[in-house]
Tab-separated table of C-alpha atoms in Angstrom:
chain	number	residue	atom	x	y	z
A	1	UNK	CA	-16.286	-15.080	10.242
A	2	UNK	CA	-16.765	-11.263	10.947
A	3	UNK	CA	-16.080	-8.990	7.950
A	4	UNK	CA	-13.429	-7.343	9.802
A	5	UNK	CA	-12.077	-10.862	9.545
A	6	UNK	CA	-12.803	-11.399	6.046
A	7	UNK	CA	-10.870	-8.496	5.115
A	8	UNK	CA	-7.815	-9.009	7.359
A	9	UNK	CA	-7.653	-12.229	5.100
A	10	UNK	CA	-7.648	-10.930	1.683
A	11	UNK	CA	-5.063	-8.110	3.154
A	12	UNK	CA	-2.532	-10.696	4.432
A	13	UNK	CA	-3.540	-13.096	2.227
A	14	UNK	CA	-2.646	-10.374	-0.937
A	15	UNK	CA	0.610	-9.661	0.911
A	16	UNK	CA	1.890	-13.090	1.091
A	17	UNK	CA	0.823	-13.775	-2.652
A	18	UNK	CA	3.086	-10.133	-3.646
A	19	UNK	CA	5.826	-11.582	-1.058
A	20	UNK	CA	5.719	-14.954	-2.958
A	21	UNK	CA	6.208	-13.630	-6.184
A	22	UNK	CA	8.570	-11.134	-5.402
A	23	UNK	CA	10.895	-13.361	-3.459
A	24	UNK	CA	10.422	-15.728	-6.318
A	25	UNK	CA	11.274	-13.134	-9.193
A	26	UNK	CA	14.324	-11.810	-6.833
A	27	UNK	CA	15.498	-15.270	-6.687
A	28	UNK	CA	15.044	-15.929	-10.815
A	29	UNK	CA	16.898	-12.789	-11.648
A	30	UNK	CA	19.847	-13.551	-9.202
A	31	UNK	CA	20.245	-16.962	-11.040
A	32	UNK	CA	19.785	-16.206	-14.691
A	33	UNK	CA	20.391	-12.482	-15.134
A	34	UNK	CA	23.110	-11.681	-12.833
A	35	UNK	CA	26.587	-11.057	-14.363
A	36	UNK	CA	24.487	-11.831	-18.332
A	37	UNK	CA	23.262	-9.249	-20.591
A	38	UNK	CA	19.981	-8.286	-20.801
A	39	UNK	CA	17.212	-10.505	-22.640
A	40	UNK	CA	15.174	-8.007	-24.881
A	41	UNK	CA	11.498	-9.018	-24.872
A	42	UNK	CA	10.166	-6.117	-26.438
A	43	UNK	CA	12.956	-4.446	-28.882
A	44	UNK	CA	13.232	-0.718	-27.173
A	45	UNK	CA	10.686	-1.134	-24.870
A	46	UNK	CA	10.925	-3.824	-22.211
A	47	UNK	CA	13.932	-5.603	-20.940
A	48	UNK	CA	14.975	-7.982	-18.207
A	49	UNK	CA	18.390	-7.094	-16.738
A	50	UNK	CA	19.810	-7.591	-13.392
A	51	UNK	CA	20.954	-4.345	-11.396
A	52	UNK	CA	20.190	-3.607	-7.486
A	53	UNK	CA	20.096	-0.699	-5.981
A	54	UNK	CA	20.196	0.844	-2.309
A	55	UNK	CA	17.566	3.699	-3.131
A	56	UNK	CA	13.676	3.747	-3.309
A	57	UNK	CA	11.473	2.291	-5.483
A	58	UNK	CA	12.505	2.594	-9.020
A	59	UNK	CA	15.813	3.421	-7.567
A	60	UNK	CA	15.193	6.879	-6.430
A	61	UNK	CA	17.153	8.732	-3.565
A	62	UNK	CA	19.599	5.921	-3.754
A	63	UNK	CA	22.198	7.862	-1.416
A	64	UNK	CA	20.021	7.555	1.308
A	65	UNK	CA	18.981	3.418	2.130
A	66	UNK	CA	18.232	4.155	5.776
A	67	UNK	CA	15.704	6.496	4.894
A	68	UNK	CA	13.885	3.721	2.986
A	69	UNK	CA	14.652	1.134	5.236
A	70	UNK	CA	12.943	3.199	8.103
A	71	UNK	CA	9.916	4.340	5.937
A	72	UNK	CA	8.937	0.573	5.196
A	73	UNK	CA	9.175	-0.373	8.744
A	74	UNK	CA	6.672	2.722	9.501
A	75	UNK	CA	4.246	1.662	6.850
A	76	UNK	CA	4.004	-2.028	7.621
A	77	UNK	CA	3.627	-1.389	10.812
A	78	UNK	CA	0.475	1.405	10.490
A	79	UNK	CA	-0.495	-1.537	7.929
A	80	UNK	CA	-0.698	-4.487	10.449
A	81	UNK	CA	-2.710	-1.357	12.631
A	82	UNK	CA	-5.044	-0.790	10.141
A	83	UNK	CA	-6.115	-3.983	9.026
A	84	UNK	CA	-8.481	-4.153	12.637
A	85	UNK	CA	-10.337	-1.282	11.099
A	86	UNK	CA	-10.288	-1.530	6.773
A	87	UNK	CA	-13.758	0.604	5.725
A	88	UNK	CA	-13.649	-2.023	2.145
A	89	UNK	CA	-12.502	-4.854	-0.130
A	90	UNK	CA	-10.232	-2.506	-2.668
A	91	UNK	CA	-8.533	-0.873	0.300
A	92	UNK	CA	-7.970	-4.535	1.857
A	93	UNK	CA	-6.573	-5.568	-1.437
A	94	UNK	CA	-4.549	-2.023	-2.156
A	95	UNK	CA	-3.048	-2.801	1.462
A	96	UNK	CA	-1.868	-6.230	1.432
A	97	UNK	CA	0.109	-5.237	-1.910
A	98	UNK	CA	1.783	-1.961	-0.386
A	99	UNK	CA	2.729	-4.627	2.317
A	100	UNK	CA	3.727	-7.138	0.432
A	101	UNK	CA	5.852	-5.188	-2.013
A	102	UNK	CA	7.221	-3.418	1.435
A	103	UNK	CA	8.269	-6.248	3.416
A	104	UNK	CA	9.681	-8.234	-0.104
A	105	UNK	CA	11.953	-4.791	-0.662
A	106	UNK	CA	12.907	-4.628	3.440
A	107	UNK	CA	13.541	-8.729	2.976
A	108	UNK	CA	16.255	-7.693	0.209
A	109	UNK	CA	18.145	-4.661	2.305
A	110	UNK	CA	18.842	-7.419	4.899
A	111	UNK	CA	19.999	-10.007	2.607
A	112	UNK	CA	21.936	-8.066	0.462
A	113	UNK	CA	24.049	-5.118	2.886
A	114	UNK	CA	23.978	-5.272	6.643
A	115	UNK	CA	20.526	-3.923	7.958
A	116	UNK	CA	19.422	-0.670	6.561
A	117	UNK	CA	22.041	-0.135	4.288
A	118	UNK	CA	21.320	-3.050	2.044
A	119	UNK	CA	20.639	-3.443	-1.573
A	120	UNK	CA	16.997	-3.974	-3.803
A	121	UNK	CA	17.284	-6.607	-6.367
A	122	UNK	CA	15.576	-5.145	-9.109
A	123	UNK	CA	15.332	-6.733	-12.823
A	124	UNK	CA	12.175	-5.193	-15.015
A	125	UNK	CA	13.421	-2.695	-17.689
A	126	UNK	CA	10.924	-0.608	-19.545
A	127	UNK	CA	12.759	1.635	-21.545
A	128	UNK	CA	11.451	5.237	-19.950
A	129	UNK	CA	11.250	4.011	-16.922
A	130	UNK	CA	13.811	3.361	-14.299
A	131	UNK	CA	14.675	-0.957	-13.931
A	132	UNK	CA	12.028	-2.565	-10.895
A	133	UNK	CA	10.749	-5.467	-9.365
A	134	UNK	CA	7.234	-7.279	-8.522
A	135	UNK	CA	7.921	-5.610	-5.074
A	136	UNK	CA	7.584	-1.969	-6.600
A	137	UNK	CA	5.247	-2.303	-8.950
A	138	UNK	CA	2.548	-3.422	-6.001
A	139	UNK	CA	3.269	-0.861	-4.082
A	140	UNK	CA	2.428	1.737	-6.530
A	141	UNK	CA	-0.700	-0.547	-7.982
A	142	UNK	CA	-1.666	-0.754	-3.964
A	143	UNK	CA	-1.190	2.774	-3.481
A	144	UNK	CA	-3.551	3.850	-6.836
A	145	UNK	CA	-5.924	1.531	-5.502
A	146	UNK	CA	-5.934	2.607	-1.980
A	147	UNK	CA	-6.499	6.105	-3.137
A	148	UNK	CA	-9.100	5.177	-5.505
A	149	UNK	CA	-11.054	3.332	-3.301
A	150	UNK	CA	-10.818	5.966	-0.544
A	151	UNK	CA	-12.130	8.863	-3.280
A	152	UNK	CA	-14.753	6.786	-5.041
A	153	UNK	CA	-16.861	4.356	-2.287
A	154	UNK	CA	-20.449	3.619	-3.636
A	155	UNK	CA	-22.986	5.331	-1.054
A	156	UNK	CA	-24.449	2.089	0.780
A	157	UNK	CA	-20.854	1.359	1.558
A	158	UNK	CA	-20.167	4.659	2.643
A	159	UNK	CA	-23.281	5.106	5.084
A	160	UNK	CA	-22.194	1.137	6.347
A	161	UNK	CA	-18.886	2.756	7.437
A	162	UNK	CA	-20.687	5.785	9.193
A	163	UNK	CA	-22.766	3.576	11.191
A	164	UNK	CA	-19.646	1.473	11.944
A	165	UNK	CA	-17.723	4.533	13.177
A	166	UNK	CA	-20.915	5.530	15.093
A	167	UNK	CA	-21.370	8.685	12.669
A	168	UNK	CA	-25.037	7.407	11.406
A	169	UNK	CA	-26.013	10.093	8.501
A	170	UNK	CA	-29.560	10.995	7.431
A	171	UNK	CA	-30.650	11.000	10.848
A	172	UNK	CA	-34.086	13.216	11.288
A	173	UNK	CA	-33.856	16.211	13.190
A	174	UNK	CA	-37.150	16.571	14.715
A	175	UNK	CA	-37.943	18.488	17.684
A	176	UNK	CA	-37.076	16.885	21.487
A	177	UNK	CA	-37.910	17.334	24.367
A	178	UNK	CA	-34.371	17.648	25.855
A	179	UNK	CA	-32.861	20.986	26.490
A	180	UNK	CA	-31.213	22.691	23.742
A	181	UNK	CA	-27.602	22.086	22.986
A	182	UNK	CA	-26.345	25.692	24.528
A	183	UNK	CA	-28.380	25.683	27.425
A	184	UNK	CA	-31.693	25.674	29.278
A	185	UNK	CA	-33.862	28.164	27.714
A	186	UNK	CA	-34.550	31.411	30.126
A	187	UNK	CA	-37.816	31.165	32.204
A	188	UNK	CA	-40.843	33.388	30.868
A	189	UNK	CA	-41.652	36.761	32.711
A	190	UNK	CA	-44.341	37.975	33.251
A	191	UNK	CA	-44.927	41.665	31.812
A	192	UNK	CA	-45.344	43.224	35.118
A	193	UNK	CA	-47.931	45.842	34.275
């Protein structure tokens, strides 16, 4: 198996694990935390209460669903396009949660509401933050390591995906024999005494 290959894998195979336990979780909190108070695992710090939510992750923009709804559809698609052409194992891994956690949130708007205007079943309360799910919380653990990976790549890795991309680096620039780059150089002249 190529390592393009190899890394296609872990990318769909991290999405499906994120999809898994999202659905899952979704599924829990409809069952046992809808229409119940909240269960207090951490006194003032971390609760477990059912609310959705037709906004963003962590509920932001929530006036606007079919701006979300259309953004995930973007990304999973430039995700499923990218995965021919992933530079390394963290950004395989950072995409396959993004995409995941995407297509778990898109999976709710069309269960819960009719298409783009649906609802996100989210369920994880931490006190100064606004209540998530497993589908948000790998999208923004994707996205830091996406980003991470991208700024920090050790150098043989690095000068692998140069020569990949057909940029080689450290190539010697000794003299040629091949015309210079802006043109043939001007015959000599005699001095014509």
């Amino acid at each position: 198996m190529s390592r393009a290959a190899r890394l296609a894998l872990v990318l769909y195979g991290a999405a499906a694990c994120v999809y898994l336990l999202d659905r899952s979780t979704k599924l829990l909190a409809e069952n046992y935390l809808a229409g119940r108070a909240p269960i207090r695992l951490v006194p003032h710090v971390l609760d477990l209460t059912y609310t959705t939510n037709s906004g963003g992750a962590f509920g932001l923009f929530r006036g606007q669903p079919w701006l979300f709804f259309a953004a995930s559809l973007v990304v999973c698609v430039a995700i499923v396009v990218a995965s021919r052409h992933l530079a390394s194992l963290p950004v395989a891994l950072g995409l396959g949660l993004i995409l995941g956690g995407a297509v778990g949130n898109l999976t709710d708007r069309v269960i819960h509401g009719s298409g783009a205007t649906g609802r996100v079943v989210d369920f994880i309360y931490l006190h100064a933050w606004p209540v998530f799910n497993a589908a948000d919380s790998a999208i923004v653990i994707g996205t830091f390591v996406v980003v991470i990976a991208s700024l920090w790549r050790p150098e043989p890795e690095r000068a692998a995906h140069r020569e990949a991309n057909g940029n080689p680096s450290n190539r010697a620039t000794a003299p040629s024999s091949s015309p210079s780059p802006v043109g043939p150089e001007a015959p000599e002249t005699g001095t014509g005494a």
